[in-house]
mmCIF file of C-alpha atoms and ligand atoms in Angstrom:
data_model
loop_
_atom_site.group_PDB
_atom_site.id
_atom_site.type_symbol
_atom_site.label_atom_id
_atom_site.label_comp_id
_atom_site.label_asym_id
_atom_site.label_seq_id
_atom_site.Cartn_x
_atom_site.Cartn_y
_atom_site.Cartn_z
ATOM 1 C CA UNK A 6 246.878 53.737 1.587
ATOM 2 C CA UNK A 7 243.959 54.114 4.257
ATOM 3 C CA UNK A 8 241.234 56.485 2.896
ATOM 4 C CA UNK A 9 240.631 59.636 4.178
ATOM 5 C CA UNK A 10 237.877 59.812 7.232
ATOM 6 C CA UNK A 11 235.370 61.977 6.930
ATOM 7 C CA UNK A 12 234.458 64.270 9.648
ATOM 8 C CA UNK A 13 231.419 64.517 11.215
ATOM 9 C CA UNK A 14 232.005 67.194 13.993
ATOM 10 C CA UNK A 15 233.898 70.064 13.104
ATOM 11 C CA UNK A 16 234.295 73.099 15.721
ATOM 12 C CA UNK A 17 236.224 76.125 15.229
ATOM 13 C CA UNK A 18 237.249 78.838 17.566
ATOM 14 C CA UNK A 19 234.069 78.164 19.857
ATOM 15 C CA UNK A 20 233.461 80.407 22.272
ATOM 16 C CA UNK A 21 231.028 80.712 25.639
ATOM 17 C CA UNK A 22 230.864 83.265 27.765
ATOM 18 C CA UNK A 23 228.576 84.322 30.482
ATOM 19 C CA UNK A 24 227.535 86.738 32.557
ATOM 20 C CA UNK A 25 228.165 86.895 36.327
ATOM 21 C CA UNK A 26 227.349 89.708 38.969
ATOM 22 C CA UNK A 27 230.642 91.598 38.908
ATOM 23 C CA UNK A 28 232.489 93.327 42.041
ATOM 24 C CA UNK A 29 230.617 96.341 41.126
ATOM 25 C CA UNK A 30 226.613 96.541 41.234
ATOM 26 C CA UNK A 31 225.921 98.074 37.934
ATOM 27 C CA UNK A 32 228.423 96.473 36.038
ATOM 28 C CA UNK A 33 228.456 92.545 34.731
ATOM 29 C CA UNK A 34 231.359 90.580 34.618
ATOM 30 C CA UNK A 35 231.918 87.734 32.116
ATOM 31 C CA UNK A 36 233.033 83.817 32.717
ATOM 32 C CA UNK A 37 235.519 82.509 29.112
ATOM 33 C CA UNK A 38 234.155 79.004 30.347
ATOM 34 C CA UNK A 39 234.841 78.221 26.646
ATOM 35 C CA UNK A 40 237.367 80.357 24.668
ATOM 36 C CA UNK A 41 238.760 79.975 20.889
ATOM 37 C CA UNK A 42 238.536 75.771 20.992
ATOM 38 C CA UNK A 43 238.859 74.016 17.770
ATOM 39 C CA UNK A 44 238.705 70.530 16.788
ATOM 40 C CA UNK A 45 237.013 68.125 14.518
ATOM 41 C CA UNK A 46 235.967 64.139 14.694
ATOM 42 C CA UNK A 47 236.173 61.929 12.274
ATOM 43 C CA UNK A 48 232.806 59.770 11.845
ATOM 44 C CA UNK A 49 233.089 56.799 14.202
ATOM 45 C CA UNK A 50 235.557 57.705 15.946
ATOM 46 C CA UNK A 51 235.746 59.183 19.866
ATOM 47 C CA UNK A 52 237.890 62.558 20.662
ATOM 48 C CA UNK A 53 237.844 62.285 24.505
ATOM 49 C CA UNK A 54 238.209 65.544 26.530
ATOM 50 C CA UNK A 55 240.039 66.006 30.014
ATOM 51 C CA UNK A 56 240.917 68.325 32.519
ATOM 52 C CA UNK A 57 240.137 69.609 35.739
ATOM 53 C CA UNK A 58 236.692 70.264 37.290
ATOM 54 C CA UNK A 59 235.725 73.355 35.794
ATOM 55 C CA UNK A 60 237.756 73.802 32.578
ATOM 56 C CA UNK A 61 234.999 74.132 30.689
ATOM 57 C CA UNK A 62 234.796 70.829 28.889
ATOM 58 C CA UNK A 63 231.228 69.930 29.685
ATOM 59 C CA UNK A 64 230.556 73.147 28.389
ATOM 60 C CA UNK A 65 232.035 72.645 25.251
ATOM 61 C CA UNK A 66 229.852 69.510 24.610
ATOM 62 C CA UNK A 67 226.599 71.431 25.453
ATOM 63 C CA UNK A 68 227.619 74.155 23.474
ATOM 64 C CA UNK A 69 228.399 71.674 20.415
ATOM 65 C CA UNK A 70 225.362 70.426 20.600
ATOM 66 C CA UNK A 71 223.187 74.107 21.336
ATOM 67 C CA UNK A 72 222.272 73.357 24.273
ATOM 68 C CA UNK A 73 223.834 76.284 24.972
ATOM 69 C CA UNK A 74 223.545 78.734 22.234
ATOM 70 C CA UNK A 75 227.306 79.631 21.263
ATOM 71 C CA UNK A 76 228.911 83.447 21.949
ATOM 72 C CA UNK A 77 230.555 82.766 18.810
ATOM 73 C CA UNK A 78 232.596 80.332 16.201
ATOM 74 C CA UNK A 79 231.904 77.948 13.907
ATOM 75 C CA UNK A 80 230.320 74.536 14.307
ATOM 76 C CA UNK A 81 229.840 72.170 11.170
ATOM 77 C CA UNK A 82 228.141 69.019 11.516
ATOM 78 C CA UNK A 83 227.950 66.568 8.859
ATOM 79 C CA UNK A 84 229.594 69.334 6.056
ATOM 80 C CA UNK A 85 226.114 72.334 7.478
ATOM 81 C CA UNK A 86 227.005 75.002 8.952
ATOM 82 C CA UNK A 87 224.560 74.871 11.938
ATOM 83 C CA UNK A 88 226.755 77.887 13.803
ATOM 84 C CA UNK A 89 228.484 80.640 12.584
ATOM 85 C CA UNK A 90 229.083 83.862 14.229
ATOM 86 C CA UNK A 91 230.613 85.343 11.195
ATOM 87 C CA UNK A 92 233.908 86.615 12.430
ATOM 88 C CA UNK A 93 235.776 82.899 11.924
ATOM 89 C CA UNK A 94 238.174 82.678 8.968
ATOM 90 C CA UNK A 95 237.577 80.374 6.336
ATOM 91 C CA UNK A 96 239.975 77.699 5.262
ATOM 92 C CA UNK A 97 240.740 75.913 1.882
ATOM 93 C CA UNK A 98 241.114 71.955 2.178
ATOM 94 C CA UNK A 99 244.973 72.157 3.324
ATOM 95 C CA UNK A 100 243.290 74.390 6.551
ATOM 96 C CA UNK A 101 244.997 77.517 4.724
ATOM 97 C CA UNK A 102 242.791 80.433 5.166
ATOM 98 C CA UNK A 103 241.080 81.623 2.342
ATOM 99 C CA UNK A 104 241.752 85.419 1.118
ATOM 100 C CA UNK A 105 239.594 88.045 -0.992
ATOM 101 C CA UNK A 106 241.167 89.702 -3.589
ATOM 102 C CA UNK A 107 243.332 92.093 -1.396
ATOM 103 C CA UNK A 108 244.707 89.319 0.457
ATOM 104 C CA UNK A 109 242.468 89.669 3.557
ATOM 105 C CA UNK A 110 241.097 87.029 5.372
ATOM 106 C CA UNK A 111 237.257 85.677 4.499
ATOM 107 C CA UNK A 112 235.025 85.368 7.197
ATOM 108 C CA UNK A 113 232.324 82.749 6.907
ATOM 109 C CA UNK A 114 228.229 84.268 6.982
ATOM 110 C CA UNK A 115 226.304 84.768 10.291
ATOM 111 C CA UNK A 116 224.281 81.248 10.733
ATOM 112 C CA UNK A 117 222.180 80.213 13.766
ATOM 113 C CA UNK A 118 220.650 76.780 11.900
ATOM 114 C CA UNK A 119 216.875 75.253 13.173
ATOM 115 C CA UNK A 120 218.568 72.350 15.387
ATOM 116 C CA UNK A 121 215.061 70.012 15.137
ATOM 117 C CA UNK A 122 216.339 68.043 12.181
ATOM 118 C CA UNK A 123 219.881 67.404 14.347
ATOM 119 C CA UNK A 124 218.320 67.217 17.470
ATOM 120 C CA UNK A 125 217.708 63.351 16.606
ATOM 121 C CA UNK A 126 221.080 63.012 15.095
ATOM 122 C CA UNK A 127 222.889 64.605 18.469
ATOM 123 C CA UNK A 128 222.742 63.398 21.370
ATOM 124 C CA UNK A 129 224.134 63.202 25.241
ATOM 125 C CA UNK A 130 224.034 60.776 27.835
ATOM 126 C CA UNK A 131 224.820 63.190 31.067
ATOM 127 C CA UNK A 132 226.898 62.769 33.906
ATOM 128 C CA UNK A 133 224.288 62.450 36.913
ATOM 129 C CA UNK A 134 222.202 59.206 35.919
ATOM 130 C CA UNK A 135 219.984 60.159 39.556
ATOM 131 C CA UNK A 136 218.958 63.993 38.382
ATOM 132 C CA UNK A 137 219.011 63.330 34.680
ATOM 133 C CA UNK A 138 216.053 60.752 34.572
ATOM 134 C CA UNK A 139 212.508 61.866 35.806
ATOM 135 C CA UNK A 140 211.459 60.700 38.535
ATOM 136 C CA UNK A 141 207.878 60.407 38.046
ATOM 137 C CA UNK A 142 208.082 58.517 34.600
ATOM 138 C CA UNK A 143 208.922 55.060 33.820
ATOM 139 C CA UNK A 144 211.633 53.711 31.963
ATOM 140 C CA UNK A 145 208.964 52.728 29.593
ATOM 141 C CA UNK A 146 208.130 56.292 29.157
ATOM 142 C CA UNK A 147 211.751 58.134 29.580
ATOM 143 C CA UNK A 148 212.862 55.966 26.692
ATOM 144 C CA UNK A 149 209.666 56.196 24.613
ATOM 145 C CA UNK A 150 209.710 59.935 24.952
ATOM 146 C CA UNK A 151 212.028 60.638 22.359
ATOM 147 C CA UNK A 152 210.656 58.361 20.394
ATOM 148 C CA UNK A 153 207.781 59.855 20.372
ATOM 149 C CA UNK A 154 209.007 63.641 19.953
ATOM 150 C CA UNK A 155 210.903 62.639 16.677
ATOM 151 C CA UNK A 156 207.772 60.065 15.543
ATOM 152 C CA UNK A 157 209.675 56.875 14.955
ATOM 153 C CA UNK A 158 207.026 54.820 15.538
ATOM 154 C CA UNK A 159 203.919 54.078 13.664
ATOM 155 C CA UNK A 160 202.195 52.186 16.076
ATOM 156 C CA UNK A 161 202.122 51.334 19.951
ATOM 157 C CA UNK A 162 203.257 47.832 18.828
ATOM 158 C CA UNK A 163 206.245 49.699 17.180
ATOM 159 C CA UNK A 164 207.119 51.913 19.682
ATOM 160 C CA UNK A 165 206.972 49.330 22.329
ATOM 161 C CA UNK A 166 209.233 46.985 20.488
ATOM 162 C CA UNK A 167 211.883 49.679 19.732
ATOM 163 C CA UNK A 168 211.915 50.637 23.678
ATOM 164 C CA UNK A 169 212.123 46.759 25.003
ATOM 165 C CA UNK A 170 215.046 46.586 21.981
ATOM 166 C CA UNK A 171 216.771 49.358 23.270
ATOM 167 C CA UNK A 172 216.237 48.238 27.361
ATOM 168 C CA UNK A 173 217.408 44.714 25.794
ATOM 169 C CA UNK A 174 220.752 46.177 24.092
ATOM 170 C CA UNK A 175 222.140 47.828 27.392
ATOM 171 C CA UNK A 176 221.499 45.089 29.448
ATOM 172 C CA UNK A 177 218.377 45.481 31.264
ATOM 173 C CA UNK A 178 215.325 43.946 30.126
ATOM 174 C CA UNK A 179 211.493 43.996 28.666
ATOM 175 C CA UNK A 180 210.164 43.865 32.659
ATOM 176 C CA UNK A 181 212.344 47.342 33.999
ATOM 177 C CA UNK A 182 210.067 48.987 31.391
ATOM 178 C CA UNK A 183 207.281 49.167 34.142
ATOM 179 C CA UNK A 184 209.781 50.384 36.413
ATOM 180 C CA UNK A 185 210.941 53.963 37.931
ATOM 181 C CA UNK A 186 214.254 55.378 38.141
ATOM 182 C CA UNK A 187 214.463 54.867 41.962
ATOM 183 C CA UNK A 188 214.527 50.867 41.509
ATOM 184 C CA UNK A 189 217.478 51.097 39.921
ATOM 185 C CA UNK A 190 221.121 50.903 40.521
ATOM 186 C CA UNK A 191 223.830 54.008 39.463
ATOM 187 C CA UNK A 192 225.185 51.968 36.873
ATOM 188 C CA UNK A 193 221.425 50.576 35.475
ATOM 189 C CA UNK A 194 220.288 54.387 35.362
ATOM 190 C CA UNK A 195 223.136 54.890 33.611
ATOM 191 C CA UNK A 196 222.524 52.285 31.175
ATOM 192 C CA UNK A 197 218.742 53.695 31.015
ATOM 193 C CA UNK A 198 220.171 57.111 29.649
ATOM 194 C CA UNK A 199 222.003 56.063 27.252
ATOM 195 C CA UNK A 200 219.255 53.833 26.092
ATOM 196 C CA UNK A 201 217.107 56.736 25.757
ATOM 197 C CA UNK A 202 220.053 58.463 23.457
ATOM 198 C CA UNK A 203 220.064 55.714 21.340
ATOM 199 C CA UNK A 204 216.353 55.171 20.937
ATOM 200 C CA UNK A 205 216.566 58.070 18.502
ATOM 201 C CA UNK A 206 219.006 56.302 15.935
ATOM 202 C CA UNK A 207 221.834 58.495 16.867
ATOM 203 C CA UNK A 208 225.150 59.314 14.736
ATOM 204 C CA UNK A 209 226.379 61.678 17.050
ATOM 205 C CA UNK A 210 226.397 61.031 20.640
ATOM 206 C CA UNK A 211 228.773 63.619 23.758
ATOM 207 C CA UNK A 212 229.215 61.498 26.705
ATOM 208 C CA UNK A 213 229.565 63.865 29.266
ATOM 209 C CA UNK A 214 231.519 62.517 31.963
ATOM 210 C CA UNK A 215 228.930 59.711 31.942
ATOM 211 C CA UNK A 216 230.631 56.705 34.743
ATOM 212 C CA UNK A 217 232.255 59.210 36.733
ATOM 213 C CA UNK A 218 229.484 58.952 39.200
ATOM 214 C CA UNK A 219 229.614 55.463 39.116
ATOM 215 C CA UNK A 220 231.230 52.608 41.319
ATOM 216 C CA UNK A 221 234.601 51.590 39.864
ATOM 217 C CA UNK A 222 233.311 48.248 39.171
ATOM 218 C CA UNK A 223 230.583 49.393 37.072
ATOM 219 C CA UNK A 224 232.605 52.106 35.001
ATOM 220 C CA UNK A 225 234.625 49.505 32.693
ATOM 221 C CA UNK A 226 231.308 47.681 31.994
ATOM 222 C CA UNK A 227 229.593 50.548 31.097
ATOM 223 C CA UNK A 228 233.231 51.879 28.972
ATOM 224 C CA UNK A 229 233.138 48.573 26.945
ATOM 225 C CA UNK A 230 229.567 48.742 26.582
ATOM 226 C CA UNK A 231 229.848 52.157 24.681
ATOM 227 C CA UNK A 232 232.422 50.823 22.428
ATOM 228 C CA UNK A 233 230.137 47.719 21.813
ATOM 229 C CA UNK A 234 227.552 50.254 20.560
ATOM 230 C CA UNK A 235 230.294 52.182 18.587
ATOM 231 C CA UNK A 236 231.233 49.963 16.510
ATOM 232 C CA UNK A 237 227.471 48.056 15.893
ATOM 233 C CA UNK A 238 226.163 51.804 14.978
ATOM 234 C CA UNK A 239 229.122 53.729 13.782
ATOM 235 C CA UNK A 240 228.137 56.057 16.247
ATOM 236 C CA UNK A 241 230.591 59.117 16.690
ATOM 237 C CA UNK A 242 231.374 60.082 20.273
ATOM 238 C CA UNK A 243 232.693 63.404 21.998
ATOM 239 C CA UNK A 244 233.625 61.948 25.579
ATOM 240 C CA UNK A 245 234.553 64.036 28.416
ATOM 241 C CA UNK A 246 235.966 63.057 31.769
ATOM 242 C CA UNK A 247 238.385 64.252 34.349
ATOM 243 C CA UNK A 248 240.263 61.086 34.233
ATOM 244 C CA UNK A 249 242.540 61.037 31.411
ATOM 245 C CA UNK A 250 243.090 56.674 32.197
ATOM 246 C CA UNK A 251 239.541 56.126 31.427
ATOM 247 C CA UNK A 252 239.779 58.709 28.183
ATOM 248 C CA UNK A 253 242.969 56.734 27.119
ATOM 249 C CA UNK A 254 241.231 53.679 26.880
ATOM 250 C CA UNK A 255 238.420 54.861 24.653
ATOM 251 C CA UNK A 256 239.697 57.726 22.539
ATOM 252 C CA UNK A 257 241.843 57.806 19.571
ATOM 253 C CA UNK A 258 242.293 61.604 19.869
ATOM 254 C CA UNK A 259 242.737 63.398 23.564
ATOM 255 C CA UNK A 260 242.064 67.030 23.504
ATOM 256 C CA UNK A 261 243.392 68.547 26.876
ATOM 257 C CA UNK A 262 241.885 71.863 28.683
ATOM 258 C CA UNK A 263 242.615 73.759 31.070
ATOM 259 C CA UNK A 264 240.479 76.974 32.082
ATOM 260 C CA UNK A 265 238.485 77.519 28.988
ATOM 261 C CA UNK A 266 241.315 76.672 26.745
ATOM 262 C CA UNK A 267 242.514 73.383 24.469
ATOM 263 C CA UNK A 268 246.437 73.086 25.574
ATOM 264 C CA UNK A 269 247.001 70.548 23.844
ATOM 265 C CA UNK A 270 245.686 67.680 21.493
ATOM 266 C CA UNK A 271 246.801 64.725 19.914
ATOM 267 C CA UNK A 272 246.239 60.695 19.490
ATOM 268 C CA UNK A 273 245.719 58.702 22.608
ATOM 269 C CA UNK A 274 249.545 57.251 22.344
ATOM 270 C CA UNK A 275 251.049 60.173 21.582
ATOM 271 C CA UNK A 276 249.509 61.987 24.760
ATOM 272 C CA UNK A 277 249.749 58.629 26.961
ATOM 273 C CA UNK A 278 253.716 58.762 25.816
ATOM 274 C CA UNK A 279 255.164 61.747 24.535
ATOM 275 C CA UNK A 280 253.012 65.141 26.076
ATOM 276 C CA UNK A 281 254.741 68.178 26.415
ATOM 277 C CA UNK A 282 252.553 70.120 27.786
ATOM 278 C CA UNK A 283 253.301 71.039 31.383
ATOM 279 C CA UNK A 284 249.907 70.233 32.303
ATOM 280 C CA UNK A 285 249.400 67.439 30.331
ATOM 281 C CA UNK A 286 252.539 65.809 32.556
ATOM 282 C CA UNK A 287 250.730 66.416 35.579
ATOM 283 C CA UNK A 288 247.924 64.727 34.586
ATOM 284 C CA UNK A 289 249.763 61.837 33.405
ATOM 285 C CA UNK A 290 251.866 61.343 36.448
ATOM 286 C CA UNK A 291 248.705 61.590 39.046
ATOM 287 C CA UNK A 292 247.577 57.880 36.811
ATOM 288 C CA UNK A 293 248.289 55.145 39.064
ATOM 289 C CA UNK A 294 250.667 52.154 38.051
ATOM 290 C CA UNK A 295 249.829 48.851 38.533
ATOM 291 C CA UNK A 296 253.555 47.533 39.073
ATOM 292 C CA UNK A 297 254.696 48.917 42.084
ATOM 293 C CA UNK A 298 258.108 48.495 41.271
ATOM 294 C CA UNK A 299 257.528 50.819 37.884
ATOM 295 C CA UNK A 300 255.246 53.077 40.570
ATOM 296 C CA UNK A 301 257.850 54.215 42.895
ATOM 297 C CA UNK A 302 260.520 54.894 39.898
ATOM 298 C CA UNK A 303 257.729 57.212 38.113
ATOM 299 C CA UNK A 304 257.644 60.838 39.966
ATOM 300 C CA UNK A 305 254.208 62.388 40.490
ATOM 301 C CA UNK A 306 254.149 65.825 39.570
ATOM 302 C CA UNK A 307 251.869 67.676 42.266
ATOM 303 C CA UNK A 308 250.831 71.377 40.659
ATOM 304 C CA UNK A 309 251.680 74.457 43.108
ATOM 305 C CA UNK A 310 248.138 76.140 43.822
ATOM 306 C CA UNK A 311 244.553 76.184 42.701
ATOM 307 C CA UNK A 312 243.010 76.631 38.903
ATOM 308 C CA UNK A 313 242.310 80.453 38.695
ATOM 309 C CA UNK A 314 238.994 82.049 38.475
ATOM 310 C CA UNK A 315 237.745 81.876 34.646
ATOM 311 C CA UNK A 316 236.354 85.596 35.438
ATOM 312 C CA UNK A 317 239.935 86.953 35.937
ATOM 313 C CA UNK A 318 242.223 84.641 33.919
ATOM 314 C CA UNK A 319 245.984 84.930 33.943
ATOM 315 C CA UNK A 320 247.271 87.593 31.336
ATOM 316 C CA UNK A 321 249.070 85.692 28.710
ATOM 317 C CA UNK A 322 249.275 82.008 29.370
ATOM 318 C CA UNK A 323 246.440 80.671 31.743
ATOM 319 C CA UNK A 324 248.414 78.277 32.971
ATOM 320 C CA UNK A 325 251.586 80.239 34.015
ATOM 321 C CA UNK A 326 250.490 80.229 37.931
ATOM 322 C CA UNK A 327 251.030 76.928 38.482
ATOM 323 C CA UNK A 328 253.285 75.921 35.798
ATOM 324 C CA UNK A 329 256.948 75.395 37.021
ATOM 325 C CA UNK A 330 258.710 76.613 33.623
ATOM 326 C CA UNK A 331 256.696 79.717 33.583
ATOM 327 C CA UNK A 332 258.838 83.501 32.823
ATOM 328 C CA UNK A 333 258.192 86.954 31.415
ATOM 329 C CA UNK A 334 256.712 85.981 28.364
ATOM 330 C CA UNK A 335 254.780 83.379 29.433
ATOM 331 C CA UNK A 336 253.175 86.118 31.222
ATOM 332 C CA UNK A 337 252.944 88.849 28.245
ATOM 333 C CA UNK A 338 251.665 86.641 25.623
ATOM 334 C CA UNK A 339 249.452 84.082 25.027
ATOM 335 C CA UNK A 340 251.216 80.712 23.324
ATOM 336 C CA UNK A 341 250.403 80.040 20.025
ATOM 337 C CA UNK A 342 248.694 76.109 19.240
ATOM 338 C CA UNK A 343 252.022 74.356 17.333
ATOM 339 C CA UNK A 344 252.221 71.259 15.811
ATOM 340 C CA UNK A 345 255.469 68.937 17.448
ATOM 341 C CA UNK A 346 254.621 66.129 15.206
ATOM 342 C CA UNK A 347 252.328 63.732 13.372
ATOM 343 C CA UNK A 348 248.849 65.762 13.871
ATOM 344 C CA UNK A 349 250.230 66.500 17.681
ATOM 345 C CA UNK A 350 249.525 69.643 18.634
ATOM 346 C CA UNK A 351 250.556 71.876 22.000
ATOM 347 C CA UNK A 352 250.329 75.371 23.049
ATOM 348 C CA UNK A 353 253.180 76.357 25.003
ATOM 349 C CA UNK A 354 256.293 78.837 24.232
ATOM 350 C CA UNK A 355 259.080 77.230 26.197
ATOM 351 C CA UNK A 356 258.445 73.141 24.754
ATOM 352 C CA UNK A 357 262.309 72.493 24.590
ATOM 353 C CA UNK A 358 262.725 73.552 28.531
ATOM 354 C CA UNK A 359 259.316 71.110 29.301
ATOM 355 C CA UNK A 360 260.363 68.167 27.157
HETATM 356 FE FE1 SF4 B 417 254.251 77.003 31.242
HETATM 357 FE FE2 SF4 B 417 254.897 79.166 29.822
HETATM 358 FE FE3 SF4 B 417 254.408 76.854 28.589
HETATM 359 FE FE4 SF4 B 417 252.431 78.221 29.752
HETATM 360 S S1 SF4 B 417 253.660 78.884 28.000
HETATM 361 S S2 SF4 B 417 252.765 76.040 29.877
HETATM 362 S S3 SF4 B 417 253.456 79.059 31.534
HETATM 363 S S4 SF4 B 417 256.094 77.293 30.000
#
C-alpha cells in the first residue's frame, strides 16, 4: 500500500472580496472574485487551476500566498495555521466536523500569522515576464535580490555563485547576469522569474498562468522545465492557466472555476475523461484534436452568452445562464460540492441529465 502524502497547502472556504464604486454614490458594492474555495496539495505534487479570464483563479493564488490579505477562511501551510478568520468549521482526520459538547459545530481561532518566515518558503513566478521584472536592474540583481532580503549568502563570492547556479539551472548563463530585462526574449524573462523564485530555496511555488504570454514554441520548454525542477526540489506547485491542455499535462489534480467558485475538482484523468460538470465539458470540447478524423466526430460545445458580472452573480447556481440543463432550482439554490467517485468531486444538482 502507497503511504499517505502529506499536504503541504491546505485552503478552506477562502474567500476575497472587494470593494467597487456601486450604482449609487454613497454606497460600495462588493466583487466575490474568490468565494468559499477549498482544496489542499499534497507536497510535490501540482493542483492546476482553470477557467475563464476572470474567474478568480489568479486571485486565489495571491490570496494563498497573502499577497492579498484574505476576507476570510482558513489557510494551513505545512500543518500552521497562517489564516484563519474564525468562522470555518473544524474537521477531525476523516474531514468530519468536529462538535462541542451540544453538538454544534467548532470554529477554528481568529489567526492572521507574520508571513516573513513563509515568505521564503512561498513563492510565484507571474504571468507577465515584461512588467514583472524591473527594468532598471540586472538579472544579476533581480535574482540576487531575494537573496539578499532572506540573507542566504555569507559572502559576495556566495551570493554570486548561488545567482550564476540559478541563471545556469534555467538555461541561461553566468554572462546574462550583466544583462537587463529588455535583452531578453519572452520565454528567457520567463526563465529569469522563475530563477529568481527559486533562488530562495522554495517548497512552495503558484505559477500563475506563467507561458500563457509566451510563443507556443516556448511554452512546452518552459512546462517540462518546471517539472524538471519539481522533481530535483520536491517543489510543490499551485498552477493556474486558462488552458485546461496545458494544466492536463502537468497536474495530477484539476480544480475547475468558474466566477469565484470551484465547480468541480478531481485527478487530471478523471477530468480529461469522465467530467460532469456542464462547464467542465465545454472546456474540454474547445481542446483541439490532433487526428482530424477523431476531430470532426468530437462536437464542440460553444456556451450561449458571456460570464456574468462577479458584482451581481446569478442567484443560486452561477453558472445557470449559460448552462443548457439549467431549471427552477438551479436558479433557487446553490448546488452542493458531491463526490461522483474516487476523490472526484462536482457541484451541480441535475449530474444524471449532464452525464
Ligand atoms: Fe447547470 Fe443547474 Fe448543474 Fe448549474 S446546477 S451546472 S445550472 S444543471
Amino acid at each position: 500500500m502507497m503511504a499517505e502524502q502529506k499536504i503541504l497547502v491546505e485552503v478552506k472556504n477562502l474567500r476575497q472580496y472587494f470593494e467597487v464604486p456601486g450604482k449609487d454614490f454613497f454606497r460600495k458594492a462588493k466583487v466575490k472574485a474568490v468565494d468559499d474555495v477549498s482544496f489542499s496539495i499534497p507536497k510535490g505534487s501540482t493542483l492546476g487551476l482553470v477557467g475563464e479570464s476572470g474567474c478568480g483563479k489568479t486571485t486565489t493564488g495571491r490570496t494563498l500566498i497573502r499577497l492579498y490579505e484574505p476576507t476570510g477562511g482558513r489557510i494551513v501551510y505545512d500543518g500552521e495555521t497562517i489564516f484563519d478568520s474564525g468562522d470555518v468549521p473544524l474537521t477531525d482526520a476523516d474531514g468530519k466536523p468536529v462538535l462541542d459538547a451540544h453538538g454544534k459545530p467548532v470554529c477554528g481561532k481568529k489567526v492572521k500569522a507574520n508571513m516573513l518566515p513563509y515568505r521564503r518558503k512561498m513563492q510565484i513566478v507571474f504571468q507577465d515576464p515584461y512588467a514583472s521584472l524591473d527594468p532598471r536592474m540586472t538579472i544579476g540583481e533581480i535574482v540576487g535580490e531575494a537573496i539578499d532580503i532572506h540573507k542566504l549568502a555569507a559572502t559576495p563570492a556566495e551570493r554570486r555563485e548561488k545567482i550564476i547556479r540559478m541563471l545556469e539551472r534555467v538555461g541561461l548563463n553566468s554572462e546574462h547576469a550583466n544583462r537587463y530585462p529588455h535583452e531578453f526574449s519572452g520565454g528567457q524573462r520567463q526563465r529569469v522569474g522563475i530563477a529568481r523564485a527559486l533562488a530562495v530555496d522554495p517548497e512552495f511555488i503558484v505559477c500563475d498562468e506563467p507561458i500563457s504570454a509566451l510563443d507556443v514554441s516556448i511554452q512546452a520548454q518552459v512546462i517540462n522545465m518546471l517539472e524538471d525542477l519539481q522533481n530535483e526540489f520536491g517543489l510543490t506547485y499551485l498552477f493556474i492557466a486558462h488552458d485546461l491542455s496545458v494544466v492536463k499535462h502537468i497536474s495530477k489534480r484539476i480544480g475547475v472555476m468558474y466566477l469565484g467558485k470551484l465547480v468541480e475538482m478531481g485527478t487530471s484523468s478523471e477530468i480529461a475523461f469522465h467530467c460532469c460538470h456542464p462547464y467542465t465539458k465545454s472546456l474540454i470540447s474547445a481542446i483541439p484534436v490532433a487526428d482530424p478524423v477523431l476531430s470532426r466526430s468530437m462536437k464542440r460545445i460553444v456556451l450561449e452568452g458571456d460570464i456574468p458580472s462577479p458584482v451581481n452573480p446569478p442567484s443560486g447556481c452561477r453558472f445557470r445562464t449559460r448552462c443548457p440543463y439549467a431549471d427552477k432550482l438551479c436558479a433557487e439554490k446553490e448546488p452542493e460540492w458531491k463526490e461522483v467517485g474516487n476523490g472526484h468531486f462536482c457541484a451541480c444538482h441535475h449530474l444524471e441529465k449532464v452525464t
